PDB file of C-alpha atoms in Angstrom:
ATOM      1  CA  UNK N  16       0.000   0.000   0.000  1.00 50.00           C
ATOM      2  CA  UNK N  17       1.270   3.469  -0.834  1.00 59.00           C
ATOM      3  CA  UNK N  18       1.662   5.422   2.414  1.00 55.00           C
ATOM      4  CA  UNK N  19       0.298   8.596   0.872  1.00 57.00           C
ATOM      5  CA  UNK N  20      -2.687   7.603  -1.247  1.00 63.00           C
ATOM      6  CA  UNK N  21      -3.415   4.065  -0.099  1.00 56.00           C
ATOM      7  CA  UNK N  22      -3.017   2.503  -3.557  1.00 60.00           C
ATOM      8  CA  UNK N  23      -1.636  -1.001  -3.738  1.00 46.00           C
ATOM      9  CA  UNK N  24       1.474  -1.175  -5.911  1.00 44.00           C
ATOM     10  CA  UNK N  25       2.848  -4.561  -4.998  1.00 42.00           C
ATOM     11  CA  UNK N  26       1.512  -6.138  -8.204  1.00 39.00           C
ATOM     12  CA  UNK N  27       3.331  -3.955 -10.720  1.00 49.00           C
ATOM     13  CA  UNK N  28       6.386  -1.787 -11.310  1.00 66.00           C
ATOM     14  CA  UNK N  29       7.031   1.245 -13.454  1.00 72.00           C
ATOM     15  CA  UNK N  30       7.970   0.856 -17.121  1.00 77.00           C
ATOM     16  CA  UNK N  31       9.394   3.678 -19.239  1.00 78.00           C
ATOM     17  CA  UNK N  32       8.892   3.184 -22.975  1.00 78.00           C
ATOM     18  CA  UNK N  33      10.384   5.440 -25.625  1.00 72.00           C
ATOM     19  CA  UNK N  34       8.568   5.267 -28.963  1.00 69.00           C
ATOM     20  CA  UNK N  35      10.981   5.295 -31.875  1.00 55.00           C
ATOM     21  CA  UNK N  36      10.100   5.806 -35.510  1.00 50.00           C
ATOM     22  CA  UNK N  37      12.866   3.475 -36.695  1.00 47.00           C
ATOM     23  CA  UNK N  38      11.476   0.205 -35.392  1.00 44.00           C
ATOM     24  CA  UNK N  39       8.501   0.944 -33.139  1.00 46.00           C
ATOM     25  CA  UNK N  40       9.829  -1.561 -30.624  1.00 44.00           C
ATOM     26  CA  UNK N  41       9.102  -1.427 -26.931  1.00 46.00           C
ATOM     27  CA  UNK N  42      12.334  -0.449 -25.198  1.00 43.00           C
ATOM     28  CA  UNK N  43      10.838  -0.403 -21.728  1.00 43.00           C
ATOM     29  CA  UNK N  44      12.911  -1.207 -18.697  1.00 41.00           C
ATOM     30  CA  UNK N  45      11.554  -2.004 -15.251  1.00 40.00           C
ATOM     31  CA  UNK N  46      12.171   0.541 -12.521  1.00 43.00           C
ATOM     32  CA  UNK N  47      11.393  -0.070  -8.862  1.00 41.00           C
ATOM     33  CA  UNK N  48       8.624   2.200  -7.608  1.00 44.00           C
ATOM     34  CA  UNK N  49      10.001   4.771  -5.130  1.00 45.00           C
ATOM     35  CA  UNK N  50       7.122   4.637  -2.672  1.00 44.00           C
ATOM     36  CA  UNK N  51       7.859   3.346   0.786  1.00 44.00           C
ATOM     37  CA  UNK N  52       5.404   0.758   2.032  1.00 39.00           C
ATOM     38  CA  UNK N  53       4.320   0.682   5.675  1.00 38.00           C
ATOM     39  CA  UNK N  54       4.521  -2.557   7.586  1.00 37.00           C
ATOM     40  CA  UNK N  55       0.934  -3.639   8.308  1.00 39.00           C
ATOM     41  CA  UNK N  56       1.607  -3.826  12.056  1.00 36.00           C
ATOM     42  CA  UNK N  57       3.705  -0.653  12.419  1.00 38.00           C
ATOM     43  CA  UNK N  58       2.690   2.362  14.513  1.00 42.00           C
ATOM     44  CA  UNK N  59       2.133   3.405  18.088  1.00 45.00           C
ATOM     45  CA  UNK N  60      -1.633   2.861  17.847  1.00 48.00           C
ATOM     46  CA  UNK N  61      -3.328  -0.443  16.952  1.00 54.00           C
ATOM     47  CA  UNK N  62      -4.628   1.055  13.716  1.00 57.00           C
ATOM     48  CA  UNK N  63      -1.157   2.247  12.704  1.00 56.00           C
ATOM     49  CA  UNK N  64      -2.315   5.842  12.153  1.00 61.00           C
ATOM     50  CA  UNK N  65       0.810   7.499  13.575  1.00 62.00           C
ATOM     51  CA  UNK N  66       3.161   5.462  11.406  1.00 62.00           C
ATOM     52  CA  UNK N  67       1.024   6.091   8.322  1.00 63.00           C
ATOM     53  CA  UNK N  68       1.365   9.850   8.765  1.00 65.00           C
ATOM     54  CA  UNK N  69       5.126   9.517   9.263  1.00 70.00           C
ATOM     55  CA  UNK N  70       5.544   7.454   6.115  1.00 66.00           C
ATOM     56  CA  UNK N  71       3.376   9.872   4.122  1.00 67.00           C
ATOM     57  CA  UNK N  72       5.651  12.709   5.183  1.00 77.00           C
ATOM     58  CA  UNK N  73       8.724  10.715   4.175  1.00 79.00           C
ATOM     59  CA  UNK N  74       7.280   9.815   0.771  1.00 79.00           C
ATOM     60  CA  UNK N  75       6.305  13.389  -0.037  1.00 87.00           C
ATOM     61  CA  UNK N  76       9.603  14.812   1.257  1.00 91.00           C
ATOM     62  CA  UNK N  77      11.581  12.435  -0.975  1.00 93.00           C
ATOM     63  CA  UNK N  78       9.338  13.246  -3.924  1.00 95.00           C
ATOM     64  CA  UNK N  79       9.645  17.003  -3.391  1.00 96.00           C
ATOM     65  CA  UNK N  80      13.445  16.766  -3.343  1.00 97.00           C
ATOM     66  CA  UNK N  81      13.482  14.885  -6.650  1.00 97.00           C
ATOM     67  CA  UNK N  82      10.910  17.282  -8.105  1.00 98.00           C
ATOM     68  CA  UNK N  83      13.125  20.251  -7.311  1.00 98.00           C
ATOM     69  CA  UNK N  84      16.001  18.549  -9.109  1.00 98.00           C
ATOM     70  CA  UNK N  85      13.734  17.967 -12.120  1.00 98.00           C
ATOM     71  CA  UNK N  86      12.696  21.609 -12.025  1.00 98.00           C
ATOM     72  CA  UNK N  87      16.304  22.786 -11.972  1.00 98.00           C
ATOM     73  CA  UNK N  88      17.231  20.449 -14.843  1.00 98.00           C
ATOM     74  CA  UNK N  89      14.379  21.746 -16.984  1.00 98.00           C
ATOM     75  CA  UNK N  90      14.906  25.400 -16.090  1.00 97.00           C
ATOM     76  CA  UNK N  91      18.548  25.181 -17.147  1.00 97.00           C
ATOM     77  CA  UNK N  92      17.400  23.936 -20.570  1.00 97.00           C
ATOM     78  CA  UNK N  93      14.427  26.245 -20.975  1.00 97.00           C
ATOM     79  CA  UNK N  94      12.015  23.287 -20.900  1.00 98.00           C
ATOM     80  CA  UNK N  95       8.540  24.212 -19.637  1.00 98.00           C
ATOM     81  CA  UNK N  96       6.478  21.321 -18.292  1.00 98.00           C
ATOM     82  CA  UNK N  97       2.699  21.409 -17.882  1.00 98.00           C
ATOM     83  CA  UNK N  98       1.174  18.661 -15.747  1.00 98.00           C
ATOM     84  CA  UNK N  99      -2.239  17.761 -17.233  1.00 98.00           C
ATOM     85  CA  UNK N 100      -4.568  16.030 -14.796  1.00 98.00           C
ATOM     86  CA  UNK N 101      -8.160  14.810 -15.005  1.00 98.00           C
ATOM     87  CA  UNK N 102     -10.444  11.878 -14.432  1.00 97.00           C
ATOM     88  CA  UNK N 103     -10.362   9.151 -17.116  1.00 96.00           C
ATOM     89  CA  UNK N 104     -12.160  10.139 -20.298  1.00 96.00           C
ATOM     90  CA  UNK N 105     -12.095  13.910 -19.832  1.00 98.00           C
ATOM     91  CA  UNK N 106     -10.307  14.334 -23.163  1.00 97.00           C
ATOM     92  CA  UNK N 107      -6.639  14.886 -22.262  1.00 97.00           C
ATOM     93  CA  UNK N 108      -5.229  12.866 -25.140  1.00 97.00           C
ATOM     94  CA  UNK N 109      -7.579  14.366 -27.720  1.00 98.00           C
ATOM     95  CA  UNK N 110      -6.652  17.831 -26.469  1.00 98.00           C
ATOM     96  CA  UNK N 111      -2.961  16.968 -26.725  1.00 98.00           C
ATOM     97  CA  UNK N 112      -3.341  15.698 -30.297  1.00 98.00           C
ATOM     98  CA  UNK N 113      -5.117  18.904 -31.317  1.00 97.00           C
ATOM     99  CA  UNK N 114      -2.613  21.093 -29.455  1.00 98.00           C
ATOM    100  CA  UNK N 115       0.428  19.434 -31.032  1.00 97.00           C
ATOM    101  CA  UNK N 116      -1.071  19.783 -34.511  1.00 96.00           C
ATOM    102  CA  UNK N 117      -2.129  23.414 -34.053  1.00 96.00           C
ATOM    103  CA  UNK N 118       1.197  24.498 -32.482  1.00 95.00           C
ATOM    104  CA  UNK N 119       3.349  22.789 -35.113  1.00 93.00           C
ATOM    105  CA  UNK N 120       6.183  25.082 -36.148  1.00 90.00           C
ATOM    106  CA  UNK N 121       5.694  27.536 -33.300  1.00 92.00           C
ATOM    107  CA  UNK N 122       7.570  25.762 -30.520  1.00 91.00           C
ATOM    108  CA  UNK N 123       9.094  22.301 -29.981  1.00 94.00           C
ATOM    109  CA  UNK N 124       6.616  20.059 -28.139  1.00 96.00           C
ATOM    110  CA  UNK N 125       7.312  16.781 -26.370  1.00 98.00           C
ATOM    111  CA  UNK N 126       4.957  14.553 -24.389  1.00 98.00           C
ATOM    112  CA  UNK N 127       5.166  12.219 -21.398  1.00 98.00           C
ATOM    113  CA  UNK N 128       2.207   9.819 -21.241  1.00 97.00           C
ATOM    114  CA  UNK N 129       1.205   8.254 -17.926  1.00 97.00           C
ATOM    115  CA  UNK N 130      -1.065   5.212 -17.704  1.00 96.00           C
ATOM    116  CA  UNK N 131      -1.206   2.099 -15.576  1.00 95.00           C
ATOM    117  CA  UNK N 132      -0.923  -0.163 -18.608  1.00 95.00           C
ATOM    118  CA  UNK N 133      -0.672  -0.089 -22.445  1.00 93.00           C
ATOM    119  CA  UNK N 134       0.933   2.497 -24.694  1.00 93.00           C
ATOM    120  CA  UNK N 135      -2.269   3.304 -26.580  1.00 95.00           C
ATOM    121  CA  UNK N 136      -2.147   7.028 -25.813  1.00 95.00           C
ATOM    122  CA  UNK N 137       1.557   7.258 -26.628  1.00 96.00           C
ATOM    123  CA  UNK N 138       0.864   5.572 -29.974  1.00 97.00           C
ATOM    124  CA  UNK N 139      -1.802   8.202 -30.696  1.00 97.00           C
ATOM    125  CA  UNK N 140       0.603  11.012 -29.834  1.00 97.00           C
ATOM    126  CA  UNK N 141       3.399   9.362 -31.805  1.00 97.00           C
ATOM    127  CA  UNK N 142       1.270   9.452 -34.949  1.00 97.00           C
ATOM    128  CA  UNK N 143       1.359  13.266 -34.806  1.00 96.00           C
ATOM    129  CA  UNK N 144       5.140  13.089 -35.190  1.00 96.00           C
ATOM    130  CA  UNK N 145       5.710  14.443 -31.690  1.00 96.00           C
ATOM    131  CA  UNK N 146       8.447  13.022 -29.456  1.00 96.00           C
ATOM    132  CA  UNK N 147       6.743  10.948 -26.755  1.00 97.00           C
ATOM    133  CA  UNK N 148       7.632   8.558 -23.957  1.00 97.00           C
ATOM    134  CA  UNK N 149       5.185   6.230 -22.216  1.00 97.00           C
ATOM    135  CA  UNK N 150       5.303   5.680 -18.458  1.00 97.00           C
ATOM    136  CA  UNK N 151       3.345   2.655 -17.240  1.00 96.00           C
ATOM    137  CA  UNK N 152       2.838   2.763 -13.480  1.00 94.00           C
ATOM    138  CA  UNK N 153       1.554  -0.779 -12.980  1.00 92.00           C
ATOM    139  CA  UNK N 154      -0.947  -0.587 -10.114  1.00 88.00           C
ATOM    140  CA  UNK N 155       0.175   2.956  -9.275  1.00 88.00           C
ATOM    141  CA  UNK N 156      -2.444   5.694  -9.648  1.00 93.00           C
ATOM    142  CA  UNK N 157      -0.207   8.706 -10.400  1.00 96.00           C
ATOM    143  CA  UNK N 158       3.122   9.841 -11.770  1.00 97.00           C
ATOM    144  CA  UNK N 159       5.764  10.964  -9.308  1.00 97.00           C
ATOM    145  CA  UNK N 160       9.043  12.853  -9.498  1.00 97.00           C
ATOM    146  CA  UNK N 161      11.219   9.753  -9.918  1.00 97.00           C
ATOM    147  CA  UNK N 162       9.116   8.544 -12.842  1.00 97.00           C
ATOM    148  CA  UNK N 163       9.342  12.053 -14.280  1.00 98.00           C
ATOM    149  CA  UNK N 164      13.146  11.992 -13.962  1.00 98.00           C
ATOM    150  CA  UNK N 165      13.376   8.641 -15.751  1.00 97.00           C
ATOM    151  CA  UNK N 166      11.030   9.870 -18.483  1.00 97.00           C
ATOM    152  CA  UNK N 167      13.076  13.033 -18.956  1.00 98.00           C
ATOM    153  CA  UNK N 168      16.198  10.913 -19.332  1.00 97.00           C
ATOM    154  CA  UNK N 169      14.542   8.735 -21.978  1.00 96.00           C
ATOM    155  CA  UNK N 170      12.904  11.642 -23.810  1.00 96.00           C
ATOM    156  CA  UNK N 171      15.688  14.245 -23.587  1.00 95.00           C
ATOM    157  CA  UNK N 172      13.445  17.138 -24.729  1.00 96.00           C
ATOM    158  CA  UNK N 173      15.051  19.816 -26.875  1.00 95.00           C
ATOM    159  CA  UNK N 174      16.027  23.117 -25.305  1.00 96.00           C
ATOM    160  CA  UNK N 175      13.101  25.509 -25.190  1.00 96.00           C
ATOM    161  CA  UNK N 176      10.549  22.711 -25.474  1.00 96.00           C
ATOM    162  CA  UNK N 177       7.008  22.749 -24.198  1.00 98.00           C
ATOM    163  CA  UNK N 178       6.714  19.447 -22.323  1.00 98.00           C
ATOM    164  CA  UNK N 179       3.160  18.187 -21.888  1.00 98.00           C
ATOM    165  CA  UNK N 180       2.723  15.568 -19.155  1.00 98.00           C
ATOM    166  CA  UNK N 181      -0.486  13.557 -19.330  1.00 98.00           C
ATOM    167  CA  UNK N 182      -0.871  12.178 -15.820  1.00 98.00           C
ATOM    168  CA  UNK N 183      -2.727   9.003 -14.921  1.00 97.00           C
ATOM    169  CA  UNK N 184      -6.505   9.561 -15.019  1.00 96.00           C
ATOM    170  CA  UNK N 185      -7.363  10.241 -11.377  1.00 95.00           C
ATOM    171  CA  UNK N 186      -8.746  13.286  -9.546  1.00 96.00           C
ATOM    172  CA  UNK N 187      -7.056  12.486  -6.222  1.00 95.00           C
ATOM    173  CA  UNK N 188      -3.448  11.287  -6.036  1.00 93.00           C
ATOM    174  CA  UNK N 189      -1.780  13.225  -8.893  1.00 96.00           C
ATOM    175  CA  UNK N 190      -2.511  16.481  -7.064  1.00 95.00           C
ATOM    176  CA  UNK N 191      -0.247  15.428  -4.192  1.00 93.00           C
ATOM    177  CA  UNK N 192       2.912  14.734  -6.194  1.00 96.00           C
ATOM    178  CA  UNK N 193       5.046  17.564  -7.544  1.00 97.00           C
ATOM    179  CA  UNK N 194       6.842  16.468 -10.720  1.00 98.00           C
ATOM    180  CA  UNK N 195       8.944  19.598 -11.110  1.00 98.00           C
ATOM    181  CA  UNK N 196       6.454  21.078 -13.577  1.00 98.00           C
ATOM    182  CA  UNK N 197       5.986  24.787 -14.267  1.00 98.00           C
ATOM    183  CA  UNK N 198       2.177  24.636 -14.086  1.00 98.00           C
ATOM    184  CA  UNK N 199      -0.762  22.324 -13.467  1.00 98.00           C
ATOM    185  CA  UNK N 200      -3.788  22.190 -15.760  1.00 98.00           C
ATOM    186  CA  UNK N 201      -6.887  20.280 -14.682  1.00 98.00           C
ATOM    187  CA  UNK N 202      -9.340  19.150 -17.354  1.00 98.00           C
ATOM    188  CA  UNK N 203     -12.974  18.494 -16.486  1.00 98.00           C
ATOM    189  CA  UNK N 204     -15.501  17.486 -19.128  1.00 98.00           C
ATOM    190  CA  UNK N 205     -19.122  18.598 -19.234  1.00 98.00           C
ATOM    191  CA  UNK N 206     -20.101  14.915 -19.184  1.00 97.00           C
ATOM    192  CA  UNK N 207     -18.911  14.776 -15.580  1.00 96.00           C
ATOM    193  CA  UNK N 208     -20.569  16.690 -12.739  1.00 93.00           C
ATOM    194  CA  UNK N 209     -20.778  20.389 -11.962  1.00 97.00           C
ATOM    195  CA  UNK N 210     -19.854  19.578  -8.356  1.00 97.00           C
ATOM    196  CA  UNK N 211     -16.484  17.917  -9.127  1.00 97.00           C
ATOM    197  CA  UNK N 212     -14.424  20.814  -7.629  1.00 98.00           C
ATOM    198  CA  UNK N 213     -16.245  20.365  -4.324  1.00 98.00           C
ATOM    199  CA  UNK N 214     -15.852  16.588  -4.306  1.00 97.00           C
ATOM    200  CA  UNK N 215     -12.147  16.710  -5.208  1.00 97.00           C
ATOM    201  CA  UNK N 216     -10.985  20.017  -3.700  1.00 97.00           C
ATOM    202  CA  UNK N 217      -7.264  19.198  -3.474  1.00 97.00           C
ATOM    203  CA  UNK N 218      -7.014  18.656  -7.219  1.00 98.00           C
ATOM    204  CA  UNK N 219      -8.770  21.910  -8.092  1.00 98.00           C
ATOM    205  CA  UNK N 220      -6.949  23.840  -5.365  1.00 98.00           C
ATOM    206  CA  UNK N 221      -3.637  22.768  -6.930  1.00 97.00           C
ATOM    207  CA  UNK N 222      -4.614  23.900 -10.437  1.00 98.00           C
ATOM    208  CA  UNK N 223      -3.155  26.908 -12.210  1.00 98.00           C
ATOM    209  CA  UNK N 224      -5.729  26.463 -14.971  1.00 98.00           C
ATOM    210  CA  UNK N 225      -9.018  24.598 -15.292  1.00 98.00           C
ATOM    211  CA  UNK N 226     -10.183  23.579 -18.758  1.00 98.00           C
ATOM    212  CA  UNK N 227     -13.884  22.740 -19.079  1.00 98.00           C
ATOM    213  CA  UNK N 228     -13.775  20.432 -22.089  1.00 98.00           C
ATOM    214  CA  UNK N 229     -16.397  19.022 -24.493  1.00 98.00           C
ATOM    215  CA  UNK N 230     -18.282  22.320 -24.647  1.00 98.00           C
ATOM    216  CA  UNK N 231     -19.899  21.107 -27.872  1.00 98.00           C
ATOM    217  CA  UNK N 232     -21.963  18.719 -25.730  1.00 98.00           C
ATOM    218  CA  UNK N 233     -23.385  21.403 -23.419  1.00 98.00           C
ATOM    219  CA  UNK N 234     -26.798  21.448 -25.159  1.00 97.00           C
ATOM    220  CA  UNK N 235     -27.196  17.737 -24.406  1.00 97.00           C
ATOM    221  CA  UNK N 236     -26.008  17.412 -20.788  1.00 97.00           C
ATOM    222  CA  UNK N 237     -26.895  18.842 -17.400  1.00 97.00           C
ATOM    223  CA  UNK N 238     -23.771  20.879 -16.683  1.00 98.00           C
ATOM    224  CA  UNK N 239     -23.612  24.470 -15.465  1.00 98.00           C
ATOM    225  CA  UNK N 240     -20.283  26.071 -16.422  1.00 98.00           C
ATOM    226  CA  UNK N 241     -20.845  29.154 -14.254  1.00 98.00           C
ATOM    227  CA  UNK N 242     -21.743  27.054 -11.210  1.00 98.00           C
ATOM    228  CA  UNK N 243     -18.732  24.794 -11.752  1.00 98.00           C
ATOM    229  CA  UNK N 244     -16.528  27.887 -11.981  1.00 98.00           C
ATOM    230  CA  UNK N 245     -17.959  29.205  -8.701  1.00 98.00           C
ATOM    231  CA  UNK N 246     -17.279  25.856  -7.047  1.00 98.00           C
ATOM    232  CA  UNK N 247     -13.697  25.852  -8.371  1.00 98.00           C
ATOM    233  CA  UNK N 248     -13.041  29.380  -7.129  1.00 98.00           C
ATOM    234  CA  UNK N 249     -14.428  28.512  -3.710  1.00 98.00           C
ATOM    235  CA  UNK N 250     -11.365  26.268  -3.264  1.00 98.00           C
ATOM    236  CA  UNK N 251      -8.983  28.239  -5.513  1.00 98.00           C
ATOM    237  CA  UNK N 252     -10.021  31.922  -5.747  1.00 98.00           C
ATOM    238  CA  UNK N 253      -7.462  32.954  -8.368  1.00 94.00           C
ATOM    239  CA  UNK N 254      -7.704  29.995 -10.738  1.00 98.00           C
ATOM    240  CA  UNK N 255      -8.342  30.703 -14.397  1.00 98.00           C
ATOM    241  CA  UNK N 256     -11.164  28.741 -16.052  1.00 98.00           C
ATOM    242  CA  UNK N 257     -11.491  28.261 -19.823  1.00 98.00           C
ATOM    243  CA  UNK N 258     -14.352  26.570 -21.652  1.00 98.00           C
ATOM    244  CA  UNK N 259     -13.112  24.588 -24.656  1.00 98.00           C
ATOM    245  CA  UNK N 260     -13.872  21.811 -27.084  1.00 98.00           C
ATOM    246  CA  UNK N 261     -10.894  19.764 -28.220  1.00 98.00           C
ATOM    247  CA  UNK N 262     -13.137  18.333 -30.941  1.00 97.00           C
ATOM    248  CA  UNK N 263     -14.454  21.533 -32.550  1.00 98.00           C
ATOM    249  CA  UNK N 264     -11.623  23.876 -31.535  1.00 98.00           C
ATOM    250  CA  UNK N 265     -13.882  26.182 -29.485  1.00 98.00           C
ATOM    251  CA  UNK N 266     -11.850  28.252 -27.001  1.00 98.00           C
ATOM    252  CA  UNK N 267      -8.519  26.686 -27.924  1.00 98.00           C
ATOM    253  CA  UNK N 268      -6.947  30.022 -28.905  1.00 98.00           C
ATOM    254  CA  UNK N 269      -7.159  31.035 -25.226  1.00 98.00           C
ATOM    255  CA  UNK N 270      -5.555  27.726 -24.216  1.00 98.00           C
ATOM    256  CA  UNK N 271      -2.708  28.346 -26.656  1.00 98.00           C
ATOM    257  CA  UNK N 272      -2.252  31.889 -25.350  1.00 98.00           C
ATOM    258  CA  UNK N 273      -1.987  30.494 -21.834  1.00 98.00           C
ATOM    259  CA  UNK N 274       0.596  27.932 -22.940  1.00 97.00           C
ATOM    260  CA  UNK N 275       2.610  30.645 -24.724  1.00 96.00           C
ATOM    261  CA  UNK N 276       2.768  32.605 -21.469  1.00 96.00           C
ATOM    262  CA  UNK N 277       4.352  29.644 -19.614  1.00 95.00           C
ATOM    263  CA  UNK N 278       8.043  30.412 -19.974  1.00 86.00           C
TER     264      UNK N 278
END
């Protein structure tokens, strides 16, 4: 069990896969997951609560140290990383495909894809011609700074790159782990619920930008953009909220302006 989020990771390890145009082969290598795992009987209380808190602090402290090293490495090379987080199916990959295509020629773009299994999303990104590396977390429910470091090593983004990180689909754990990114963007789709910022406040409190995606479906679903925005700003008063459609292109010019300002 992960001491911070409670996810079980004993059944799988991290794999970093670099997609190459020359042979398309999977060059993944296993990496031990950095999380420390509490002994089931540890702690001063029978329920182990004290030890759990201690281990959570250790895990996050180790992660934050590695994240700061990642941040320094990227800053020295002018690489700007945006950590994209959402629940599964909110449209992160579709948005990335559209963004890469629309920004072609303006700025080098590279992508880190995070999923528990498969390289389906990385294959989609690879078909755009963009440099991409797949991180499979096994049973893990988020990327962390050590996975980010290994992905950066495999990807080696060009100086001045915009590095898009598609985190594992999850509205809880990814908010807790700094990767060394410049900014965090949270995507919520109108097919979810207006109350998501209230149900998952830590995720929306961590966001620098909230993208309300699938705006083309608003006439067909019960979703109130203004109410969702009020909920988001109740936990994060200064957050910027943009309504977009990765399918039709609605609102994407504002998204691209925001990305251009991340330097």
